[in-house]
Phi, psi and omega in degrees: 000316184311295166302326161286349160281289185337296184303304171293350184287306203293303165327308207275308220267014187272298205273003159282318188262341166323073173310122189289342186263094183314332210261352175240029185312316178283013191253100174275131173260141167183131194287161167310155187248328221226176181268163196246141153283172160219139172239131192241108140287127171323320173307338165129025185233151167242141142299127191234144196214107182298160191224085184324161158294150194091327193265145182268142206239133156240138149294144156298171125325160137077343186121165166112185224191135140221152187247180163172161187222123209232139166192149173275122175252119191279140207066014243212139163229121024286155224240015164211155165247149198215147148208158163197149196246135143253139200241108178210130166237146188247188183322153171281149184257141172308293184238158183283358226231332185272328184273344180245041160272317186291308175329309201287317163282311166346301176305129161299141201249072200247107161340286195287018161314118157226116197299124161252332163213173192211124180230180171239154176174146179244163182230112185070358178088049192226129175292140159216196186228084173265138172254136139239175190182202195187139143272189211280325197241337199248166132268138185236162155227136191224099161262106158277139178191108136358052172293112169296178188159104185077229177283329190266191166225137174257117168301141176216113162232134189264116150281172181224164175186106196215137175286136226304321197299350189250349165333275181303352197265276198244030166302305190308322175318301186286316192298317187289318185278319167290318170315286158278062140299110182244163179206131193262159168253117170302000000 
């Protein structure tokens, strides 16, 4: 009995999670848990980037997405607090290995970089990579990831950029938003 549940559980969520199209067999997919911005790629994929409350969304020009939060603390100095998360995907790549060399030029290269952490995490079960680190004035965060499709790879980067002083205001904000990145197959 244990095995004929198991086996209809693995069968329903195989043809539930399953892309019906072979050509987009190699896509990991998964929906948002939380509410979302979103940007849609022409190749046929979306992004979804949770959008804590407070925060604001603009389309990119050509694609890609930023949020940000910009708001004033009275008393407080600096007397405003500001982040923003950008959303972007770039030419698609032959191999994963091509795209995320272009990510890696992509990333800004600042003498006074300094990296605080560097990790593996997956997204949709799909590998990616974050860094974070801080210049003389900002914190960044660089999550990158090889998104297949078809044949290619799409470079995908979520940046964060928030000023050091601002950190503590909104790191839970960032954290929730780089956790959850999620990516739909349209």
């Amino acid at each position: 009995m244990r095995r004929t549940l198991l086996a209809a559980l693995l069968t329903s969520c195989t043809l539930a999670c399953t892309p019906t199209d072979l050509s987009t067999s190699n896509t990991p997919s998964c929906q948002a848990e939380v509410p979302s911005a979103t940007t849609a790629n022409s190749a046929g994929f979306t992004i979804h980037a949770p959008q804590p409350p407070g925060w604001s969304t603009q389309p990119v020009e050509g694609g890609g997405l930023v949020l940000h939060r910009f708001e004033t603390i009275e008393g407080a100095d600096p007397p405003f607090g500001t982040a923003t998360v950008t959303v972007a995907t770039f030419s698609p790549a032959d191999t994963a290995d091509a795209a995320a060399n272009t990510l890696r030029i992509l990333r800004p290269h600042e003498s006074d970089w300094h990296r605080t952490r560097s990790e593996e995490v997956q997204i949709c079960g799909n590998p990616a990579h974050l860094t974070s680190g801080t210049t003389t004035n900002a914190h960044h965060d660089y999550l990158e990831f090889a998104y297949p499709l078809g044949d290619k790879f799409y470079p995908v980067q979520i940046t964060t950029q928030t000023p050091i002083a601002n950190v503590p205001r909104y790191r839970s904000d960032l954290d929730m938003i780089l956790s959850g990145v999620r990516i739909s197959v349209q």
